[in-house]
PDB file of C-alpha atoms in Angstrom:
ATOM      1  CA  UNK A   1      -1.419  20.490  -7.620  1.00 44.00           C
ATOM      2  CA  UNK A   2      -2.774  21.914  -4.362  1.00 45.00           C
ATOM      3  CA  UNK A   3      -1.535  20.060  -1.312  1.00 45.00           C
ATOM      4  CA  UNK A   4      -3.192  21.089   1.968  1.00 44.00           C
ATOM      5  CA  UNK A   5      -1.315  20.700   5.229  1.00 44.00           C
ATOM      6  CA  UNK A   6      -0.957  17.046   6.067  1.00 47.00           C
ATOM      7  CA  UNK A   7      -2.541  17.340   9.505  1.00 48.00           C
ATOM      8  CA  UNK A   8      -5.409  19.355   8.042  1.00 51.00           C
ATOM      9  CA  UNK A   9      -5.946  16.778   5.296  1.00 51.00           C
ATOM     10  CA  UNK A  10      -6.021  13.894   7.762  1.00 51.00           C
ATOM     11  CA  UNK A  11      -8.450  15.765  10.012  1.00 55.00           C
ATOM     12  CA  UNK A  12     -10.682  16.579   7.039  1.00 56.00           C
ATOM     13  CA  UNK A  13     -10.716  12.963   5.902  1.00 53.00           C
ATOM     14  CA  UNK A  14     -11.435  11.688   9.409  1.00 55.00           C
ATOM     15  CA  UNK A  15     -14.261  14.162   9.932  1.00 61.00           C
ATOM     16  CA  UNK A  16     -16.126  13.172   6.762  1.00 57.00           C
ATOM     17  CA  UNK A  17     -15.444   9.485   7.273  1.00 53.00           C
ATOM     18  CA  UNK A  18     -16.811   9.626  10.806  1.00 58.00           C
ATOM     19  CA  UNK A  19     -19.800  11.712   9.830  1.00 59.00           C
ATOM     20  CA  UNK A  20     -21.000   9.696   6.869  1.00 48.00           C
ATOM     21  CA  UNK A  21     -19.728   6.143   7.271  1.00 49.00           C
ATOM     22  CA  UNK A  22     -20.022   5.719  11.034  1.00 54.00           C
ATOM     23  CA  UNK A  23     -23.513   7.208  11.348  1.00 52.00           C
ATOM     24  CA  UNK A  24     -25.390   3.931  11.467  1.00 43.00           C
ATOM     25  CA  UNK A  25     -28.765   5.479  10.713  1.00 49.00           C
ATOM     26  CA  UNK A  26     -27.537   6.418   7.212  1.00 45.00           C
ATOM     27  CA  UNK A  27     -27.639   3.553   4.653  1.00 49.00           C
ATOM     28  CA  UNK A  28     -24.078   2.527   3.789  1.00 48.00           C
ATOM     29  CA  UNK A  29     -24.533   2.939   0.035  1.00 50.00           C
ATOM     30  CA  UNK A  30     -25.795   6.467   0.615  1.00 45.00           C
ATOM     31  CA  UNK A  31     -23.055   7.326   3.070  1.00 50.00           C
ATOM     32  CA  UNK A  32     -20.388   6.298   0.545  1.00 50.00           C
ATOM     33  CA  UNK A  33     -21.917   8.472  -2.163  1.00 52.00           C
ATOM     34  CA  UNK A  34     -22.150  11.437   0.181  1.00 54.00           C
ATOM     35  CA  UNK A  35     -18.583  10.946   1.344  1.00 54.00           C
ATOM     36  CA  UNK A  36     -17.398  10.801  -2.234  1.00 55.00           C
ATOM     37  CA  UNK A  37     -19.221  13.993  -3.223  1.00 55.00           C
ATOM     38  CA  UNK A  38     -17.425  15.826  -0.428  1.00 57.00           C
ATOM     39  CA  UNK A  39     -13.942  14.430  -0.930  1.00 55.00           C
ATOM     40  CA  UNK A  40     -13.624  14.064  -4.695  1.00 55.00           C
ATOM     41  CA  UNK A  41     -12.353  17.575  -5.322  1.00 52.00           C
ATOM     42  CA  UNK A  42     -10.142  17.552  -8.389  1.00 52.00           C
ATOM     43  CA  UNK A  43      -6.722  19.106  -7.914  1.00 60.00           C
ATOM     44  CA  UNK A  44      -6.375  18.380  -4.205  1.00 74.00           C
ATOM     45  CA  UNK A  45      -4.430  15.691  -2.397  1.00 80.00           C
ATOM     46  CA  UNK A  46      -5.571  13.942   0.754  1.00 82.00           C
ATOM     47  CA  UNK A  47      -3.400  12.073   3.223  1.00 87.00           C
ATOM     48  CA  UNK A  48      -4.769   9.144   5.166  1.00 88.00           C
ATOM     49  CA  UNK A  49      -3.140   7.598   8.206  1.00 89.00           C
ATOM     50  CA  UNK A  50      -3.240   3.828   7.632  1.00 90.00           C
ATOM     51  CA  UNK A  51      -1.918   2.304  10.833  1.00 90.00           C
ATOM     52  CA  UNK A  52       1.813   1.898  10.279  1.00 93.00           C
ATOM     53  CA  UNK A  53       2.077   4.395   7.410  1.00 92.00           C
ATOM     54  CA  UNK A  54       0.429   7.314   5.637  1.00 92.00           C
ATOM     55  CA  UNK A  55      -0.668   7.550   2.026  1.00 90.00           C
ATOM     56  CA  UNK A  56      -1.246  10.680  -0.044  1.00 88.00           C
ATOM     57  CA  UNK A  57      -3.699  10.232  -2.899  1.00 87.00           C
ATOM     58  CA  UNK A  58      -6.041  11.970  -5.306  1.00 84.00           C
ATOM     59  CA  UNK A  59      -9.594  11.797  -3.865  1.00 81.00           C
ATOM     60  CA  UNK A  60     -11.072  12.083  -7.362  1.00 80.00           C
ATOM     61  CA  UNK A  61      -9.634   8.635  -8.210  1.00 84.00           C
ATOM     62  CA  UNK A  62     -12.656   6.369  -7.995  1.00 75.00           C
ATOM     63  CA  UNK A  63     -10.684   3.123  -7.669  1.00 82.00           C
ATOM     64  CA  UNK A  64      -7.438   3.401  -5.680  1.00 86.00           C
ATOM     65  CA  UNK A  65      -8.483   6.651  -4.007  1.00 80.00           C
ATOM     66  CA  UNK A  66     -11.899   5.284  -3.132  1.00 81.00           C
ATOM     67  CA  UNK A  67     -10.383   2.094  -1.671  1.00 82.00           C
ATOM     68  CA  UNK A  68      -7.975   4.119   0.454  1.00 84.00           C
ATOM     69  CA  UNK A  69     -10.798   6.254   1.826  1.00 80.00           C
ATOM     70  CA  UNK A  70     -13.068   3.320   2.618  1.00 80.00           C
ATOM     71  CA  UNK A  71     -10.601   0.562   3.520  1.00 82.00           C
ATOM     72  CA  UNK A  72      -7.299   2.251   4.320  1.00 84.00           C
ATOM     73  CA  UNK A  73      -5.274   0.156   1.879  1.00 84.00           C
ATOM     74  CA  UNK A  74      -4.921  -0.878  -1.755  1.00 81.00           C
ATOM     75  CA  UNK A  75      -4.315  -4.621  -2.158  1.00 86.00           C
ATOM     76  CA  UNK A  76      -2.067  -4.845   0.875  1.00 92.00           C
ATOM     77  CA  UNK A  77      -3.334  -8.354   1.538  1.00 92.00           C
ATOM     78  CA  UNK A  78      -2.060  -9.409  -1.892  1.00 95.00           C
ATOM     79  CA  UNK A  79       1.363  -7.991  -1.074  1.00 95.00           C
ATOM     80  CA  UNK A  80       1.525  -9.727   2.293  1.00 97.00           C
ATOM     81  CA  UNK A  81       0.430 -13.072   0.838  1.00 97.00           C
ATOM     82  CA  UNK A  82       2.985 -12.906  -1.988  1.00 98.00           C
ATOM     83  CA  UNK A  83       5.893 -11.932   0.252  1.00 98.00           C
ATOM     84  CA  UNK A  84       4.808 -14.348   2.976  1.00 97.00           C
ATOM     85  CA  UNK A  85       4.511 -17.246   0.514  1.00 97.00           C
ATOM     86  CA  UNK A  86       7.972 -16.632  -0.926  1.00 98.00           C
ATOM     87  CA  UNK A  87       9.517 -16.244   2.521  1.00 96.00           C
ATOM     88  CA  UNK A  88       7.882 -19.396   3.878  1.00 96.00           C
ATOM     89  CA  UNK A  89       9.110 -21.428   0.916  1.00 96.00           C
ATOM     90  CA  UNK A  90      12.689 -20.166   0.869  1.00 94.00           C
ATOM     91  CA  UNK A  91      12.283 -18.288  -2.410  1.00 96.00           C
ATOM     92  CA  UNK A  92      12.904 -14.729  -1.250  1.00 94.00           C
ATOM     93  CA  UNK A  93      16.530 -13.659  -1.217  1.00 81.00           C
ATOM     94  CA  UNK A  94      17.413 -11.810   2.012  1.00 83.00           C
ATOM     95  CA  UNK A  95      18.073  -8.089   1.622  1.00 90.00           C
ATOM     96  CA  UNK A  96      17.122  -8.159  -2.043  1.00 97.00           C
ATOM     97  CA  UNK A  97      15.616  -5.473  -4.254  1.00 99.00           C
ATOM     98  CA  UNK A  98      11.877  -5.032  -4.776  1.00 99.00           C
ATOM     99  CA  UNK A  99      11.109  -3.640  -8.237  1.00 99.00           C
ATOM    100  CA  UNK A 100       7.717  -1.963  -8.642  1.00 98.00           C
ATOM    101  CA  UNK A 101       6.837  -1.659 -12.342  1.00 98.00           C
ATOM    102  CA  UNK A 102       3.876   0.664 -12.744  1.00 96.00           C
ATOM    103  CA  UNK A 103       4.234   1.889  -9.172  1.00 96.00           C
ATOM    104  CA  UNK A 104       1.412   4.458  -9.437  1.00 94.00           C
ATOM    105  CA  UNK A 105       1.301   6.360  -6.113  1.00 93.00           C
ATOM    106  CA  UNK A 106       3.553   3.832  -4.395  1.00 96.00           C
ATOM    107  CA  UNK A 107       1.262   1.661  -2.282  1.00 95.00           C
ATOM    108  CA  UNK A 108       3.104  -1.572  -3.111  1.00 96.00           C
ATOM    109  CA  UNK A 109       6.485   0.115  -2.723  1.00 98.00           C
ATOM    110  CA  UNK A 110       5.500   1.294   0.752  1.00 97.00           C
ATOM    111  CA  UNK A 111       4.137  -2.138   1.708  1.00 97.00           C
ATOM    112  CA  UNK A 112       7.296  -3.856   0.469  1.00 97.00           C
ATOM    113  CA  UNK A 113       9.458  -1.453   2.462  1.00 97.00           C
ATOM    114  CA  UNK A 114       7.401  -2.000   5.606  1.00 96.00           C
ATOM    115  CA  UNK A 115       7.699  -5.787   5.236  1.00 96.00           C
ATOM    116  CA  UNK A 116      11.354  -5.574   6.258  1.00 95.00           C
ATOM    117  CA  UNK A 117      12.263  -8.139   3.607  1.00 96.00           C
ATOM    118  CA  UNK A 118      13.963  -5.816   1.117  1.00 98.00           C
ATOM    119  CA  UNK A 119      17.078  -3.683   1.378  1.00 97.00           C
ATOM    120  CA  UNK A 120      16.044  -1.471  -1.518  1.00 98.00           C
ATOM    121  CA  UNK A 121      12.939  -0.631  -3.533  1.00 99.00           C
ATOM    122  CA  UNK A 122      13.029   0.643  -7.113  1.00 99.00           C
ATOM    123  CA  UNK A 123       9.709   2.273  -8.055  1.00 98.00           C
ATOM    124  CA  UNK A 124       9.046   2.975 -11.740  1.00 98.00           C
ATOM    125  CA  UNK A 125       6.101   5.159 -12.803  1.00 97.00           C
ATOM    126  CA  UNK A 126       5.665   7.232 -15.994  1.00 95.00           C
ATOM    127  CA  UNK A 127       2.568   9.341 -15.178  1.00 92.00           C
ATOM    128  CA  UNK A 128       3.568  12.846 -14.017  1.00 90.00           C
ATOM    129  CA  UNK A 129       0.774  13.205 -11.437  1.00 90.00           C
ATOM    130  CA  UNK A 130       1.184   9.725  -9.994  1.00 92.00           C
ATOM    131  CA  UNK A 131       4.969  10.080  -9.948  1.00 95.00           C
ATOM    132  CA  UNK A 132       4.604  13.246  -7.869  1.00 93.00           C
ATOM    133  CA  UNK A 133       2.376  11.415  -5.384  1.00 93.00           C
ATOM    134  CA  UNK A 134       4.815   8.501  -5.352  1.00 96.00           C
ATOM    135  CA  UNK A 135       7.562  10.860  -4.229  1.00 96.00           C
ATOM    136  CA  UNK A 136       5.299  12.418  -1.597  1.00 94.00           C
ATOM    137  CA  UNK A 137       4.491   8.992  -0.169  1.00 95.00           C
ATOM    138  CA  UNK A 138       8.144   8.019  -0.004  1.00 97.00           C
ATOM    139  CA  UNK A 139       8.907  11.204   1.946  1.00 96.00           C
ATOM    140  CA  UNK A 140       5.796  10.924   4.138  1.00 94.00           C
ATOM    141  CA  UNK A 141       6.925   7.536   5.385  1.00 96.00           C
ATOM    142  CA  UNK A 142      10.610   8.342   5.819  1.00 97.00           C
ATOM    143  CA  UNK A 143      11.653   5.980   3.028  1.00 98.00           C
ATOM    144  CA  UNK A 144      13.958   8.230   1.006  1.00 96.00           C
ATOM    145  CA  UNK A 145      16.920   6.049   1.972  1.00 94.00           C
ATOM    146  CA  UNK A 146      15.173   2.868   0.837  1.00 96.00           C
ATOM    147  CA  UNK A 147      12.938   3.717  -2.127  1.00 98.00           C
ATOM    148  CA  UNK A 148      14.359   5.119  -5.364  1.00 98.00           C
ATOM    149  CA  UNK A 149      11.760   6.571  -7.745  1.00 98.00           C
ATOM    150  CA  UNK A 150      12.255   6.836 -11.492  1.00 98.00           C
ATOM    151  CA  UNK A 151       9.818   8.490 -13.898  1.00 97.00           C
ATOM    152  CA  UNK A 152       9.890   5.990 -16.740  1.00 97.00           C
ATOM    153  CA  UNK A 153       7.669   3.446 -18.462  1.00 96.00           C
ATOM    154  CA  UNK A 154       8.889  -0.116 -18.918  1.00 97.00           C
ATOM    155  CA  UNK A 155       8.604  -2.067 -22.154  1.00 95.00           C
ATOM    156  CA  UNK A 156      10.277  -4.380 -24.624  1.00 95.00           C
ATOM    157  CA  UNK A 157      12.706  -1.800 -26.014  1.00 95.00           C
ATOM    158  CA  UNK A 158      13.839   1.791 -25.619  1.00 96.00           C
ATOM    159  CA  UNK A 159      11.361   4.150 -27.238  1.00 93.00           C
ATOM    160  CA  UNK A 160       8.953   7.016 -26.718  1.00 91.00           C
ATOM    161  CA  UNK A 161       5.255   6.225 -26.417  1.00 87.00           C
ATOM    162  CA  UNK A 162       2.020   7.942 -25.501  1.00 89.00           C
ATOM    163  CA  UNK A 163       0.476   7.318 -22.102  1.00 90.00           C
ATOM    164  CA  UNK A 164      -3.316   7.634 -22.226  1.00 87.00           C
ATOM    165  CA  UNK A 165      -4.479   9.068 -18.903  1.00 84.00           C
ATOM    166  CA  UNK A 166      -7.681   7.893 -17.232  1.00 74.00           C
ATOM    167  CA  UNK A 167      -9.147  10.693 -15.120  1.00 73.00           C
ATOM    168  CA  UNK A 168     -11.653   8.409 -13.373  1.00 65.00           C
ATOM    169  CA  UNK A 169      -9.457   5.392 -12.604  1.00 63.00           C
ATOM    170  CA  UNK A 170      -5.951   6.730 -12.138  1.00 70.00           C
ATOM    171  CA  UNK A 171      -4.563   3.216 -11.958  1.00 60.00           C
ATOM    172  CA  UNK A 172      -5.720   2.583 -15.524  1.00 68.00           C
ATOM    173  CA  UNK A 173      -3.320   4.785 -17.504  1.00 75.00           C
ATOM    174  CA  UNK A 174      -2.236   2.845 -20.589  1.00 70.00           C
ATOM    175  CA  UNK A 175       0.610   2.940 -23.085  1.00 74.00           C
ATOM    176  CA  UNK A 176      -0.719   3.357 -26.623  1.00 81.00           C
ATOM    177  CA  UNK A 177       0.919   3.396 -30.042  1.00 77.00           C
ATOM    178  CA  UNK A 178      -0.930   6.452 -31.339  1.00 76.00           C
ATOM    179  CA  UNK A 179      -1.393   9.537 -29.138  1.00 76.00           C
ATOM    180  CA  UNK A 180      -4.906  10.871 -28.699  1.00 78.00           C
ATOM    181  CA  UNK A 181      -6.787  13.159 -26.378  1.00 80.00           C
ATOM    182  CA  UNK A 182      -5.530  13.266 -22.791  1.00 85.00           C
ATOM    183  CA  UNK A 183      -2.181  11.633 -23.598  1.00 88.00           C
ATOM    184  CA  UNK A 184       1.340  12.492 -22.491  1.00 88.00           C
ATOM    185  CA  UNK A 185       4.603  11.400 -24.107  1.00 91.00           C
ATOM    186  CA  UNK A 186       6.721   9.119 -21.906  1.00 92.00           C
ATOM    187  CA  UNK A 187      10.111   7.475 -22.177  1.00 93.00           C
ATOM    188  CA  UNK A 188      10.117   3.679 -22.312  1.00 95.00           C
ATOM    189  CA  UNK A 189      13.066   1.484 -21.327  1.00 98.00           C
ATOM    190  CA  UNK A 190      13.465  -2.290 -20.933  1.00 98.00           C
ATOM    191  CA  UNK A 191      13.778  -3.395 -17.318  1.00 99.00           C
ATOM    192  CA  UNK A 192      17.146  -5.080 -17.874  1.00 99.00           C
ATOM    193  CA  UNK A 193      18.551  -1.744 -19.060  1.00 98.00           C
ATOM    194  CA  UNK A 194      17.032   0.120 -16.111  1.00 98.00           C
ATOM    195  CA  UNK A 195      18.553  -2.318 -13.633  1.00 99.00           C
ATOM    196  CA  UNK A 196      21.939  -2.086 -15.333  1.00 98.00           C
ATOM    197  CA  UNK A 197      21.786   1.700 -15.088  1.00 98.00           C
ATOM    198  CA  UNK A 198      21.002   1.419 -11.376  1.00 98.00           C
ATOM    199  CA  UNK A 199      23.889  -0.971 -10.784  1.00 98.00           C
ATOM    200  CA  UNK A 200      21.519  -3.802  -9.841  1.00 98.00           C
ATOM    201  CA  UNK A 201      22.315  -7.351 -10.927  1.00 98.00           C
ATOM    202  CA  UNK A 202      19.322  -9.558 -11.721  1.00 97.00           C
ATOM    203  CA  UNK A 203      20.429 -11.982  -9.002  1.00 96.00           C
ATOM    204  CA  UNK A 204      19.986  -9.196  -6.426  1.00 97.00           C
ATOM    205  CA  UNK A 205      16.302  -8.745  -7.237  1.00 98.00           C
ATOM    206  CA  UNK A 206      13.982 -10.448  -4.772  1.00 98.00           C
ATOM    207  CA  UNK A 207      10.634  -9.716  -6.422  1.00 98.00           C
ATOM    208  CA  UNK A 208       9.300  -7.795  -9.423  1.00 99.00           C
ATOM    209  CA  UNK A 209       5.743  -6.464  -9.157  1.00 98.00           C
ATOM    210  CA  UNK A 210       4.214  -5.703 -12.580  1.00 98.00           C
ATOM    211  CA  UNK A 211       0.874  -3.919 -12.984  1.00 93.00           C
ATOM    212  CA  UNK A 212       0.834  -2.019 -16.263  1.00 94.00           C
ATOM    213  CA  UNK A 213      -2.670  -2.411 -17.684  1.00 84.00           C
ATOM    214  CA  UNK A 214      -2.147  -4.974 -20.411  1.00 88.00           C
ATOM    215  CA  UNK A 215       1.497  -4.119 -21.167  1.00 92.00           C
ATOM    216  CA  UNK A 216       2.850  -6.963 -19.017  1.00 96.00           C
ATOM    217  CA  UNK A 217       3.974  -9.159 -21.963  1.00 97.00           C
ATOM    218  CA  UNK A 218       6.107  -6.315 -23.323  1.00 97.00           C
ATOM    219  CA  UNK A 219       7.625  -5.688 -19.891  1.00 98.00           C
ATOM    220  CA  UNK A 220       8.627  -9.356 -19.632  1.00 98.00           C
ATOM    221  CA  UNK A 221      10.014  -9.293 -23.167  1.00 97.00           C
ATOM    222  CA  UNK A 222      12.402  -6.549 -22.080  1.00 98.00           C
ATOM    223  CA  UNK A 223      13.840  -8.375 -19.062  1.00 98.00           C
ATOM    224  CA  UNK A 224      15.456 -11.623 -20.285  1.00 98.00           C
ATOM    225  CA  UNK A 225      18.173 -11.458 -17.609  1.00 98.00           C
ATOM    226  CA  UNK A 226      15.572 -11.157 -14.851  1.00 99.00           C
ATOM    227  CA  UNK A 227      13.641 -14.118 -16.252  1.00 98.00           C
ATOM    228  CA  UNK A 228      16.786 -16.211 -16.670  1.00 98.00           C
ATOM    229  CA  UNK A 229      17.642 -15.569 -13.012  1.00 97.00           C
ATOM    230  CA  UNK A 230      14.261 -16.971 -11.979  1.00 97.00           C
ATOM    231  CA  UNK A 231      13.262 -13.829 -10.082  1.00 98.00           C
ATOM    232  CA  UNK A 232       9.702 -14.268  -8.743  1.00 98.00           C
ATOM    233  CA  UNK A 233       7.129 -12.044 -10.430  1.00 99.00           C
ATOM    234  CA  UNK A 234       3.760 -10.702  -9.382  1.00 98.00           C
ATOM    235  CA  UNK A 235       1.801  -9.961 -12.545  1.00 97.00           C
ATOM    236  CA  UNK A 236      -1.648  -8.576 -13.137  1.00 94.00           C
ATOM    237  CA  UNK A 237      -2.398 -11.260 -15.731  1.00 96.00           C
ATOM    238  CA  UNK A 238      -5.076  -9.646 -17.860  1.00 92.00           C
ATOM    239  CA  UNK A 239      -6.594 -12.198 -20.218  1.00 92.00           C
ATOM    240  CA  UNK A 240      -9.126  -9.609 -21.366  1.00 89.00           C
ATOM    241  CA  UNK A 241      -6.406  -7.290 -22.641  1.00 90.00           C
ATOM    242  CA  UNK A 242      -4.155  -9.964 -24.142  1.00 93.00           C
ATOM    243  CA  UNK A 243      -6.816 -11.811 -26.122  1.00 92.00           C
ATOM    244  CA  UNK A 244      -6.811 -15.574 -26.636  1.00 93.00           C
ATOM    245  CA  UNK A 245      -3.687 -15.781 -28.794  1.00 95.00           C
ATOM    246  CA  UNK A 246      -1.815 -13.212 -26.719  1.00 96.00           C
ATOM    247  CA  UNK A 247      -2.684 -15.033 -23.503  1.00 96.00           C
ATOM    248  CA  UNK A 248      -1.325 -18.334 -24.830  1.00 96.00           C
ATOM    249  CA  UNK A 249       1.835 -16.641 -26.090  1.00 97.00           C
ATOM    250  CA  UNK A 250       2.476 -14.854 -22.796  1.00 97.00           C
ATOM    251  CA  UNK A 251       1.850 -17.991 -20.736  1.00 97.00           C
ATOM    252  CA  UNK A 252       4.218 -19.872 -23.042  1.00 98.00           C
ATOM    253  CA  UNK A 253       6.921 -17.241 -22.613  1.00 98.00           C
ATOM    254  CA  UNK A 254       6.663 -17.407 -18.823  1.00 98.00           C
ATOM    255  CA  UNK A 255       6.674 -21.220 -18.916  1.00 98.00           C
ATOM    256  CA  UNK A 256      10.154 -21.127 -20.461  1.00 98.00           C
ATOM    257  CA  UNK A 257      11.489 -19.754 -17.154  1.00 98.00           C
ATOM    258  CA  UNK A 258       8.956 -20.642 -14.440  1.00 98.00           C
ATOM    259  CA  UNK A 259       6.908 -23.696 -13.555  1.00 97.00           C
ATOM    260  CA  UNK A 260       4.382 -22.574 -10.925  1.00 98.00           C
ATOM    261  CA  UNK A 261       2.008 -19.800  -9.932  1.00 98.00           C
ATOM    262  CA  UNK A 262      -0.557 -18.910  -7.273  1.00 98.00           C
ATOM    263  CA  UNK A 263      -3.437 -16.442  -7.368  1.00 97.00           C
ATOM    264  CA  UNK A 264      -2.519 -14.058  -4.552  1.00 97.00           C
ATOM    265  CA  UNK A 265      -6.092 -12.818  -4.173  1.00 93.00           C
ATOM    266  CA  UNK A 266      -7.021 -16.366  -3.108  1.00 92.00           C
ATOM    267  CA  UNK A 267      -6.075 -16.923   0.529  1.00 91.00           C
ATOM    268  CA  UNK A 268      -5.701 -20.671  -0.076  1.00 93.00           C
ATOM    269  CA  UNK A 269      -2.737 -20.002  -2.430  1.00 95.00           C
ATOM    270  CA  UNK A 270      -3.236 -23.173  -4.449  1.00 96.00           C
ATOM    271  CA  UNK A 271      -0.117 -23.880  -6.533  1.00 97.00           C
ATOM    272  CA  UNK A 272      -0.800 -24.395 -10.240  1.00 97.00           C
ATOM    273  CA  UNK A 273       1.321 -24.976 -13.348  1.00 98.00           C
ATOM    274  CA  UNK A 274       2.344 -21.911 -15.364  1.00 98.00           C
ATOM    275  CA  UNK A 275       0.792 -23.226 -18.631  1.00 97.00           C
ATOM    276  CA  UNK A 276      -2.565 -23.091 -16.801  1.00 97.00           C
ATOM    277  CA  UNK A 277      -2.334 -19.291 -16.920  1.00 97.00           C
ATOM    278  CA  UNK A 278      -3.746 -19.586 -20.432  1.00 95.00           C
ATOM    279  CA  UNK A 279      -6.946 -21.038 -18.960  1.00 94.00           C
ATOM    280  CA  UNK A 280      -7.658 -18.291 -16.433  1.00 94.00           C
ATOM    281  CA  UNK A 281     -11.230 -17.055 -16.939  1.00 90.00           C
ATOM    282  CA  UNK A 282     -10.625 -13.538 -15.679  1.00 90.00           C
ATOM    283  CA  UNK A 283      -8.034 -10.956 -14.728  1.00 91.00           C
ATOM    284  CA  UNK A 284      -5.937 -12.255 -11.827  1.00 95.00           C
ATOM    285  CA  UNK A 285      -2.984 -11.065  -9.770  1.00 96.00           C
ATOM    286  CA  UNK A 286      -0.609 -14.012  -9.877  1.00 98.00           C
ATOM    287  CA  UNK A 287       2.724 -14.811  -8.266  1.00 98.00           C
ATOM    288  CA  UNK A 288       4.890 -16.681 -10.781  1.00 98.00           C
ATOM    289  CA  UNK A 289       7.911 -18.603  -9.487  1.00 98.00           C
ATOM    290  CA  UNK A 290      10.249 -21.560  -9.872  1.00 96.00           C
ATOM    291  CA  UNK A 291       9.305 -24.329  -7.475  1.00 89.00           C
ATOM    292  CA  UNK A 292      12.999 -24.977  -6.697  1.00 67.00           C
ATOM    293  CA  UNK A 293      14.048 -22.454  -4.061  1.00 51.00           C
ATOM    294  CA  UNK A 294      16.506 -19.774  -5.168  1.00 49.00           C
ATOM    295  CA  UNK A 295      17.961 -19.376  -1.701  1.00 45.00           C
ATOM    296  CA  UNK A 296      17.856 -20.958   1.730  1.00 38.00           C
TER     297      UNK A 296
END
């Protein structure tokens, strides 16, 4: 992986952004396409200054990378709403641990660290390329004393699986049973076992963020101690991946431990019952929690 000097990369990004996006006489849709054709150079890493932090990313990634170029963040509003909601309602343990399952390049880990609400962040990512960028972003932001990175996939049980890599959307790598083209072998461990190995008790965990492209039910199956402790969860609840029966089963499993959820993409944060997850019409990022506060 070729990594240009950080200052050079930021200057390069700023130059093309200013030239194509801020030239008002160029139609915005055209300016975005032109910007992309210049920046999406496979094998290089760009670094963008995003206000209070910097993020290194692959400019060929047409989802997370594109959002970082155009907007300067990846779902930071979701992170702030989730953490803010828990804090306001007395459900976020002070100085707890933030666990990022499917951390990718570390955007949520960085945001959680910057929130000042967590004493430690545990970032788990199996993809070799994304794990390398995760480590770069931890170092870029001076978070080596706060964020611990582990190259591992999370599932229901210890095993080895194939991770199918998506070259276009690098946030859409998926665990598959049978390896195919563009797959890498990865180690899989249940979250309870990972936490035990890190010396972290479930009661110390403030929030678990799970975004693993349809593998969320298996992740939750492998963390009974976390669920029993009522640790709040942010889950990309993907009804399209789970199917009708799988969606009902997953919602039922969560309902054994939690009673409420909010859609964190919705600024109104309307509280709904966990069984209603089975009726979601689309993919949604949801914060699942027990309505009784865990801490004062």
